[in-house]
PDB file of C-alpha atoms in Angstrom:
ATOM      1  CA  ALA A  58    -151.001 -32.236 -93.721  1.00  0.00           C
ATOM      2  CA  GLN A  59    -148.560 -29.400 -93.221  1.00  0.00           C
ATOM      3  CA  SER A  60    -145.626 -29.480 -90.809  1.00  0.00           C
ATOM      4  CA  VAL A  61    -142.523 -27.525 -89.882  1.00  0.00           C
ATOM      5  CA  ALA A  62    -139.246 -28.687 -88.364  1.00  0.00           C
ATOM      6  CA  GLN A  63    -136.717 -26.513 -86.601  1.00  0.00           C
ATOM      7  CA  PRO A  64    -133.882 -28.943 -85.968  1.00  0.00           C
ATOM      8  CA  GLU A  65    -131.954 -26.800 -83.475  1.00  0.00           C
ATOM      9  CA  ASP A  66    -133.351 -26.001 -80.035  1.00  0.00           C
ATOM     10  CA  GLN A  67    -130.677 -23.347 -79.567  1.00  0.00           C
ATOM     11  CA  VAL A  68    -128.195 -21.480 -81.726  1.00  0.00           C
ATOM     12  CA  ASN A  69    -125.258 -19.637 -80.206  1.00  0.00           C
ATOM     13  CA  VAL A  70    -123.373 -16.983 -82.130  1.00  0.00           C
ATOM     14  CA  ALA A  71    -120.953 -14.214 -81.284  1.00  0.00           C
ATOM     15  CA  GLU A  72    -121.985 -10.619 -81.836  1.00  0.00           C
ATOM     16  CA  GLY A  73    -120.937  -9.423 -85.280  1.00  0.00           C
ATOM     17  CA  ASN A  74    -120.900 -12.913 -86.771  1.00  0.00           C
ATOM     18  CA  PRO A  75    -123.463 -14.104 -89.310  1.00  0.00           C
ATOM     19  CA  LEU A  76    -126.337 -16.188 -88.002  1.00  0.00           C
ATOM     20  CA  THR A  77    -128.550 -18.864 -89.503  1.00  0.00           C
ATOM     21  CA  VAL A  78    -131.660 -20.385 -87.963  1.00  0.00           C
ATOM     22  CA  LYS A  79    -132.834 -23.443 -89.846  1.00  0.00           C
ATOM     23  CA  CYS A  80    -136.344 -24.393 -90.917  1.00  0.00           C
ATOM     24  CA  THR A  81    -137.673 -27.153 -93.138  1.00  0.00           C
ATOM     25  CA  TYR A  82    -141.289 -27.673 -94.066  1.00  0.00           C
ATOM     26  CA  SER A  83    -143.675 -30.222 -95.507  1.00  0.00           C
ATOM     27  CA  VAL A  84    -146.844 -29.367 -97.424  1.00  0.00           C
ATOM     28  CA  SER A  85    -148.907 -31.134-100.026  1.00  0.00           C
ATOM     29  CA  GLY A  86    -148.994 -28.138-102.349  1.00  0.00           C
ATOM     30  CA  ASN A  87    -147.043 -24.899-102.391  1.00  0.00           C
ATOM     31  CA  PRO A  88    -146.165 -23.093 -99.171  1.00  0.00           C
ATOM     32  CA  TYR A  89    -146.581 -19.716 -97.655  1.00  0.00           C
ATOM     33  CA  LEU A  90    -143.722 -19.395 -95.134  1.00  0.00           C
ATOM     34  CA  PHE A  91    -143.308 -17.048 -92.180  1.00  0.00           C
ATOM     35  CA  TRP A  92    -140.783 -16.181 -89.506  1.00  0.00           C
ATOM     36  CA  TYR A  93    -141.785 -14.732 -86.154  1.00  0.00           C
ATOM     37  CA  VAL A  94    -139.684 -13.634 -83.184  1.00  0.00           C
ATOM     38  CA  GLN A  95    -140.683 -13.762 -79.532  1.00  0.00           C
ATOM     39  CA  TYR A  96    -138.958 -11.709 -76.866  1.00  0.00           C
ATOM     40  CA  PRO A  97    -139.360 -12.710 -73.190  1.00  0.00           C
ATOM     41  CA  ASN A  98    -142.913 -12.306 -71.860  1.00  0.00           C
ATOM     42  CA  ARG A  99    -144.118 -10.911 -75.174  1.00  0.00           C
ATOM     43  CA  GLY A 100    -146.289 -12.069 -78.020  1.00  0.00           C
ATOM     44  CA  LEU A 101    -144.945 -13.101 -81.390  1.00  0.00           C
ATOM     45  CA  GLN A 102    -143.772 -10.387 -83.750  1.00  0.00           C
ATOM     46  CA  PHE A 103    -143.844 -10.841 -87.519  1.00  0.00           C
ATOM     47  CA  LEU A 104    -140.413 -10.747 -89.167  1.00  0.00           C
ATOM     48  CA  LEU A 105    -140.929 -11.723 -92.784  1.00  0.00           C
ATOM     49  CA  LYS A 106    -142.848 -13.962 -95.153  1.00  0.00           C
ATOM     50  CA  TYR A 107    -142.478 -15.741 -98.465  1.00  0.00           C
ATOM     51  CA  ILE A 108    -145.521 -15.857-100.708  1.00  0.00           C
ATOM     52  CA  THR A 109    -144.120 -16.023-104.215  1.00  0.00           C
ATOM     53  CA  GLY A 110    -141.422 -14.481-106.375  1.00  0.00           C
ATOM     54  CA  ASP A 111    -137.828 -13.839-105.336  1.00  0.00           C
ATOM     55  CA  ASN A 112    -136.458 -16.654-103.211  1.00  0.00           C
ATOM     56  CA  LEU A 113    -134.606 -14.204-100.952  1.00  0.00           C
ATOM     57  CA  VAL A 114    -136.988 -12.348 -98.702  1.00  0.00           C
ATOM     58  CA  LYS A 115    -135.939  -9.339 -96.651  1.00  0.00           C
ATOM     59  CA  GLY A 116    -137.670  -8.482 -93.407  1.00  0.00           C
ATOM     60  CA  SER A 117    -137.486  -6.453 -90.243  1.00  0.00           C
ATOM     61  CA  TYR A 118    -134.345  -5.713 -88.182  1.00  0.00           C
ATOM     62  CA  GLY A 119    -131.968  -6.731 -90.998  1.00  0.00           C
ATOM     63  CA  PHE A 120    -133.175 -10.326 -91.186  1.00  0.00           C
ATOM     64  CA  GLU A 121    -133.634 -12.207 -94.421  1.00  0.00           C
ATOM     65  CA  ALA A 122    -134.673 -15.707 -95.377  1.00  0.00           C
ATOM     66  CA  GLU A 123    -134.004 -17.881 -98.373  1.00  0.00           C
ATOM     67  CA  PHE A 124    -136.712 -20.105 -99.818  1.00  0.00           C
ATOM     68  CA  ASN A 125    -135.331 -23.313-101.320  1.00  0.00           C
ATOM     69  CA  LYS A 126    -138.042 -25.426-102.915  1.00  0.00           C
ATOM     70  CA  SER A 127    -135.849 -28.413-103.750  1.00  0.00           C
ATOM     71  CA  GLN A 128    -134.633 -28.684-100.164  1.00  0.00           C
ATOM     72  CA  THR A 129    -138.005 -27.613 -98.699  1.00  0.00           C
ATOM     73  CA  SER A 130    -136.177 -25.125 -96.517  1.00  0.00           C
ATOM     74  CA  PHE A 131    -136.668 -21.539 -95.405  1.00  0.00           C
ATOM     75  CA  HIS A 132    -133.639 -20.633 -93.293  1.00  0.00           C
ATOM     76  CA  LEU A 133    -133.494 -17.315 -91.461  1.00  0.00           C
ATOM     77  CA  LYS A 134    -130.262 -15.348 -91.810  1.00  0.00           C
ATOM     78  CA  LYS A 135    -128.613 -12.144 -90.720  1.00  0.00           C
ATOM     79  CA  PRO A 136    -125.168 -10.971 -91.855  1.00  0.00           C
ATOM     80  CA  SER A 137    -124.116  -9.551 -88.482  1.00  0.00           C
ATOM     81  CA  ALA A 138    -125.765 -10.598 -85.223  1.00  0.00           C
ATOM     82  CA  LEU A 139    -126.569  -8.193 -82.396  1.00  0.00           C
ATOM     83  CA  VAL A 140    -126.956  -9.044 -78.713  1.00  0.00           C
ATOM     84  CA  SER A 141    -130.469  -7.612 -78.990  1.00  0.00           C
ATOM     85  CA  ASP A 142    -131.327 -10.343 -81.526  1.00  0.00           C
ATOM     86  CA  SER A 143    -131.325 -12.880 -78.681  1.00  0.00           C
ATOM     87  CA  ALA A 144    -134.852 -14.281 -78.618  1.00  0.00           C
ATOM     88  CA  LEU A 145    -137.012 -17.243 -79.563  1.00  0.00           C
ATOM     89  CA  TYR A 146    -137.622 -17.651 -83.304  1.00  0.00           C
ATOM     90  CA  PHE A 147    -140.483 -19.535 -84.884  1.00  0.00           C
ATOM     91  CA  CYS A 148    -140.904 -20.708 -88.453  1.00  0.00           C
ATOM     92  CA  ALA A 149    -144.460 -21.256 -89.676  1.00  0.00           C
ATOM     93  CA  VAL A 150    -146.120 -22.583 -92.824  1.00  0.00           C
ATOM     94  CA  ARG A 151    -149.459 -22.438 -94.529  1.00  0.00           C
ATOM     95  CA  ASP A 152    -150.363 -24.758 -97.435  1.00  0.00           C
ATOM     96  CA  ILE A 153    -151.562 -22.756-100.446  1.00  0.00           C
ATOM     97  CA  GLY A 154    -154.864 -23.690-101.960  1.00  0.00           C
ATOM     98  CA  THR A 155    -156.264 -25.532 -98.959  1.00  0.00           C
ATOM     99  CA  GLY A 156    -158.217 -22.500 -97.798  1.00  0.00           C
ATOM    100  CA  ARG A 157    -156.690 -22.983 -94.372  1.00  0.00           C
ATOM    101  CA  ARG A 158    -155.692 -19.616 -92.920  1.00  0.00           C
ATOM    102  CA  ALA A 159    -154.179 -20.842 -89.664  1.00  0.00           C
ATOM    103  CA  LEU A 160    -150.457 -21.375 -89.407  1.00  0.00           C
ATOM    104  CA  THR A 161    -148.540 -24.484 -88.411  1.00  0.00           C
ATOM    105  CA  PHE A 162    -145.543 -23.580 -86.271  1.00  0.00           C
ATOM    106  CA  GLY A 163    -142.228 -25.223 -85.607  1.00  0.00           C
ATOM    107  CA  SER A 164    -141.130 -25.851 -82.044  1.00  0.00           C
ATOM    108  CA  GLY A 165    -138.937 -22.761 -81.981  1.00  0.00           C
ATOM    109  CA  THR A 166    -135.193 -22.050 -81.872  1.00  0.00           C
ATOM    110  CA  ARG A 167    -133.638 -19.983 -79.132  1.00  0.00           C
ATOM    111  CA  LEU A 168    -130.978 -17.651 -80.489  1.00  0.00           C
ATOM    112  CA  GLN A 169    -128.320 -16.548 -78.041  1.00  0.00           C
ATOM    113  CA  VAL A 170    -125.924 -13.837 -79.223  1.00  0.00           C
ATOM    114  CA  GLN A 171    -122.901 -13.433 -77.026  1.00  0.00           C
ATOM    115  CA  PRO A 172    -121.140 -10.066 -76.691  1.00  0.00           C
TER     116      PRO A 172
ATOM    117  CA  ASP B  27    -153.501   2.739 -82.989  1.00  0.00           C
ATOM    118  CA  ALA B  28    -155.228  -0.495 -83.829  1.00  0.00           C
ATOM    119  CA  GLU B  29    -154.198  -3.399 -81.668  1.00  0.00           C
ATOM    120  CA  ILE B  30    -154.986  -6.826 -80.289  1.00  0.00           C
ATOM    121  CA  THR B  31    -155.335  -7.226 -76.535  1.00  0.00           C
ATOM    122  CA  GLN B  32    -155.761 -10.181 -74.217  1.00  0.00           C
ATOM    123  CA  SER B  33    -157.056 -10.315 -70.679  1.00  0.00           C
ATOM    124  CA  PRO B  34    -156.227 -11.280 -68.088  1.00  0.00           C
ATOM    125  CA  ARG B  35    -152.461 -11.429 -68.630  1.00  0.00           C
ATOM    126  CA  HIS B  36    -152.060 -13.895 -65.771  1.00  0.00           C
ATOM    127  CA  LYS B  37    -154.627 -16.247 -64.270  1.00  0.00           C
ATOM    128  CA  ILE B  38    -154.461 -18.913 -61.587  1.00  0.00           C
ATOM    129  CA  THR B  39    -157.440 -21.217 -61.236  1.00  0.00           C
ATOM    130  CA  GLU B  40    -158.367 -24.561 -59.768  1.00  0.00           C
ATOM    131  CA  THR B  41    -159.078 -27.839 -61.480  1.00  0.00           C
ATOM    132  CA  GLY B  42    -162.690 -28.122 -62.575  1.00  0.00           C
ATOM    133  CA  ARG B  43    -163.464 -24.409 -62.750  1.00  0.00           C
ATOM    134  CA  GLN B  44    -164.688 -22.709 -65.894  1.00  0.00           C
ATOM    135  CA  VAL B  45    -162.319 -20.052 -67.196  1.00  0.00           C
ATOM    136  CA  THR B  46    -162.743 -17.537 -70.008  1.00  0.00           C
ATOM    137  CA  LEU B  47    -159.851 -15.755 -71.671  1.00  0.00           C
ATOM    138  CA  ALA B  48    -160.652 -12.606 -73.608  1.00  0.00           C
ATOM    139  CA  CYS B  49    -159.242 -11.503 -76.963  1.00  0.00           C
ATOM    140  CA  HIS B  50    -160.138  -8.159 -78.530  1.00  0.00           C
ATOM    141  CA  GLN B  51    -158.825  -6.657 -81.775  1.00  0.00           C
ATOM    142  CA  THR B  52    -159.502  -3.244 -83.244  1.00  0.00           C
ATOM    143  CA  TRP B  53    -158.220  -3.920 -86.766  1.00  0.00           C
ATOM    144  CA  ASN B  54    -161.578  -5.147 -88.046  1.00  0.00           C
ATOM    145  CA  HIS B  55    -159.893  -8.406 -89.068  1.00  0.00           C
ATOM    146  CA  ASN B  56    -162.121 -11.248 -90.222  1.00  0.00           C
ATOM    147  CA  ASN B  57    -159.860 -14.067 -89.056  1.00  0.00           C
ATOM    148  CA  MET B  58    -159.107 -14.770 -85.408  1.00  0.00           C
ATOM    149  CA  PHE B  59    -157.144 -17.635 -83.874  1.00  0.00           C
ATOM    150  CA  TRP B  60    -156.302 -19.112 -80.501  1.00  0.00           C
ATOM    151  CA  TYR B  61    -152.999 -20.943 -79.939  1.00  0.00           C
ATOM    152  CA  ARG B  62    -151.363 -22.436 -76.886  1.00  0.00           C
ATOM    153  CA  GLN B  63    -147.603 -22.383 -76.374  1.00  0.00           C
ATOM    154  CA  ASP B  64    -145.871 -25.193 -74.516  1.00  0.00           C
ATOM    155  CA  LEU B  65    -142.193 -25.947 -74.209  1.00  0.00           C
ATOM    156  CA  GLY B  66    -141.049 -28.233 -76.998  1.00  0.00           C
ATOM    157  CA  HIS B  67    -144.281 -27.896 -78.959  1.00  0.00           C
ATOM    158  CA  GLY B  68    -144.162 -24.393 -80.338  1.00  0.00           C
ATOM    159  CA  LEU B  69    -147.630 -22.988 -80.874  1.00  0.00           C
ATOM    160  CA  ARG B  70    -150.579 -25.293 -81.436  1.00  0.00           C
ATOM    161  CA  LEU B  71    -153.921 -24.228 -82.834  1.00  0.00           C
ATOM    162  CA  ILE B  72    -156.918 -24.541 -80.517  1.00  0.00           C
ATOM    163  CA  HIS B  73    -159.811 -22.852 -82.360  1.00  0.00           C
ATOM    164  CA  TYR B  74    -160.249 -20.353 -85.135  1.00  0.00           C
ATOM    165  CA  SER B  75    -162.892 -18.173 -86.733  1.00  0.00           C
ATOM    166  CA  TYR B  76    -163.189 -16.712 -90.224  1.00  0.00           C
ATOM    167  CA  GLY B  77    -165.991 -14.320 -89.314  1.00  0.00           C
ATOM    168  CA  VAL B  78    -168.998 -13.633 -87.129  1.00  0.00           C
ATOM    169  CA  GLN B  79    -170.866 -16.802 -86.141  1.00  0.00           C
ATOM    170  CA  ASP B  80    -168.109 -18.946 -87.694  1.00  0.00           C
ATOM    171  CA  THR B  81    -165.971 -21.153 -85.438  1.00  0.00           C
ATOM    172  CA  ASN B  82    -163.767 -24.155 -86.180  1.00  0.00           C
ATOM    173  CA  LYS B  83    -161.747 -26.683 -84.216  1.00  0.00           C
ATOM    174  CA  GLY B  84    -157.994 -26.760 -84.385  1.00  0.00           C
ATOM    175  CA  GLU B  85    -155.623 -29.586 -83.581  1.00  0.00           C
ATOM    176  CA  VAL B  86    -155.926 -29.362 -79.757  1.00  0.00           C
ATOM    177  CA  SER B  87    -159.542 -28.283 -79.251  1.00  0.00           C
ATOM    178  CA  ASP B  88    -160.672 -30.815 -76.624  1.00  0.00           C
ATOM    179  CA  GLY B  89    -161.792 -29.044 -73.451  1.00  0.00           C
ATOM    180  CA  TYR B  90    -162.011 -25.617 -75.124  1.00  0.00           C
ATOM    181  CA  SER B  91    -164.766 -23.653 -76.835  1.00  0.00           C
ATOM    182  CA  VAL B  92    -165.098 -20.294 -78.587  1.00  0.00           C
ATOM    183  CA  SER B  93    -167.886 -18.085 -79.830  1.00  0.00           C
ATOM    184  CA  ARG B  94    -167.803 -15.182 -82.302  1.00  0.00           C
ATOM    185  CA  SER B  95    -170.701 -12.791 -81.822  1.00  0.00           C
ATOM    186  CA  ASN B  96    -168.939  -9.761 -83.307  1.00  0.00           C
ATOM    187  CA  THR B  97    -165.863  -8.975 -85.410  1.00  0.00           C
ATOM    188  CA  GLU B  98    -163.715  -7.673 -82.559  1.00  0.00           C
ATOM    189  CA  ASP B  99    -163.871 -10.477 -79.974  1.00  0.00           C
ATOM    190  CA  LEU B 100    -163.112 -14.187 -79.758  1.00  0.00           C
ATOM    191  CA  PRO B 101    -163.287 -15.368 -76.124  1.00  0.00           C
ATOM    192  CA  LEU B 102    -161.793 -18.757 -75.298  1.00  0.00           C
ATOM    193  CA  THR B 103    -163.553 -20.827 -72.643  1.00  0.00           C
ATOM    194  CA  LEU B 104    -162.123 -23.748 -70.734  1.00  0.00           C
ATOM    195  CA  GLU B 105    -165.219 -25.674 -69.739  1.00  0.00           C
ATOM    196  CA  SER B 106    -163.623 -27.526 -66.800  1.00  0.00           C
ATOM    197  CA  ALA B 107    -160.009 -26.563 -66.323  1.00  0.00           C
ATOM    198  CA  ALA B 108    -157.422 -29.339 -66.078  1.00  0.00           C
ATOM    199  CA  SER B 109    -153.771 -29.207 -65.057  1.00  0.00           C
ATOM    200  CA  SER B 110    -152.835 -30.191 -68.616  1.00  0.00           C
ATOM    201  CA  GLN B 111    -154.249 -26.845 -69.732  1.00  0.00           C
ATOM    202  CA  THR B 112    -151.600 -24.915 -67.836  1.00  0.00           C
ATOM    203  CA  SER B 113    -149.984 -23.003 -70.667  1.00  0.00           C
ATOM    204  CA  VAL B 114    -149.489 -19.641 -72.313  1.00  0.00           C
ATOM    205  CA  TYR B 115    -152.364 -18.738 -74.611  1.00  0.00           C
ATOM    206  CA  PHE B 116    -152.016 -16.451 -77.612  1.00  0.00           C
ATOM    207  CA  CYS B 117    -154.715 -14.870 -79.672  1.00  0.00           C
ATOM    208  CA  ALA B 118    -153.993 -13.766 -83.242  1.00  0.00           C
ATOM    209  CA  SER B 119    -155.859 -12.104 -86.077  1.00  0.00           C
ATOM    210  CA  SER B 120    -155.456 -11.534 -89.803  1.00  0.00           C
ATOM    211  CA  VAL B 121    -157.379  -9.609 -92.423  1.00  0.00           C
ATOM    212  CA  ALA B 122    -159.127 -12.262 -94.477  1.00  0.00           C
ATOM    213  CA  SER B 123    -157.255 -14.322 -97.049  1.00  0.00           C
ATOM    214  CA  GLU B 124    -154.697 -17.073 -96.630  1.00  0.00           C
ATOM    215  CA  VAL B 125    -151.863 -14.764 -97.661  1.00  0.00           C
ATOM    216  CA  ASP B 126    -152.437 -12.286 -94.882  1.00  0.00           C
ATOM    217  CA  THR B 127    -150.024 -11.957 -92.000  1.00  0.00           C
ATOM    218  CA  GLN B 128    -151.231 -12.962 -88.539  1.00  0.00           C
ATOM    219  CA  TYR B 129    -150.682 -10.503 -85.701  1.00  0.00           C
ATOM    220  CA  PHE B 130    -150.461 -11.731 -82.142  1.00  0.00           C
ATOM    221  CA  GLY B 131    -151.635 -10.493 -78.785  1.00  0.00           C
ATOM    222  CA  PRO B 132    -149.334 -10.340 -75.727  1.00  0.00           C
ATOM    223  CA  GLY B 133    -150.515 -13.674 -74.325  1.00  0.00           C
ATOM    224  CA  THR B 134    -152.230 -14.975 -71.186  1.00  0.00           C
ATOM    225  CA  ARG B 135    -150.340 -17.194 -68.779  1.00  0.00           C
ATOM    226  CA  LEU B 136    -152.815 -19.657 -67.243  1.00  0.00           C
ATOM    227  CA  THR B 137    -151.969 -21.893 -64.305  1.00  0.00           C
ATOM    228  CA  VAL B 138    -154.401 -24.638 -63.286  1.00  0.00           C
ATOM    229  CA  LEU B 139    -153.753 -25.997 -59.795  1.00  0.00           C
TER     230      LEU B 139
END
């Protein structure tokens, strides 16, 4: 079975400071990993994904994520936070080779960037 | 532009009524999914389809059904609505394979009184 944990319900950061949103996963094989962002009263928007290759993945709006196989983590990062980054962030995983195309999501982390 | 739409965006119904939520995508994607979003649970998979006439149960499928008669649509039906089904429902689609990104609709907020 595949699962995702986002250990922080909320992350607070000052504008201009670096931000990290944590994600750990569990799969039986190798993972495909995704980050999505949700703004109020909107659907989820794709940010970035890790399939294979370079462990540092760059995505939309200046976000990046680092895949760490030994720690089974896929933390989302941004060097300098903006107030407009305030939103709900979801990590998701898919287990490679199972044929399953649906995603398993974490419970979400609310990012609050203070001016 | 191609897109994925959901209707209605908001729905209030009574316990025991049948409710159908619509999902329509114009990307010609093979895969379509229904999730529900509840506080503290993230998104949980209800049903999914890999193509026309194909439907499968997800982890929280009890009380829900879907049908796929064409590529564009995957309606979600609540057979007899219960208060526990008050939630925000999201439809998503992806091209075909397991590596493809899922794209989400704007959501339907359903309240069951």
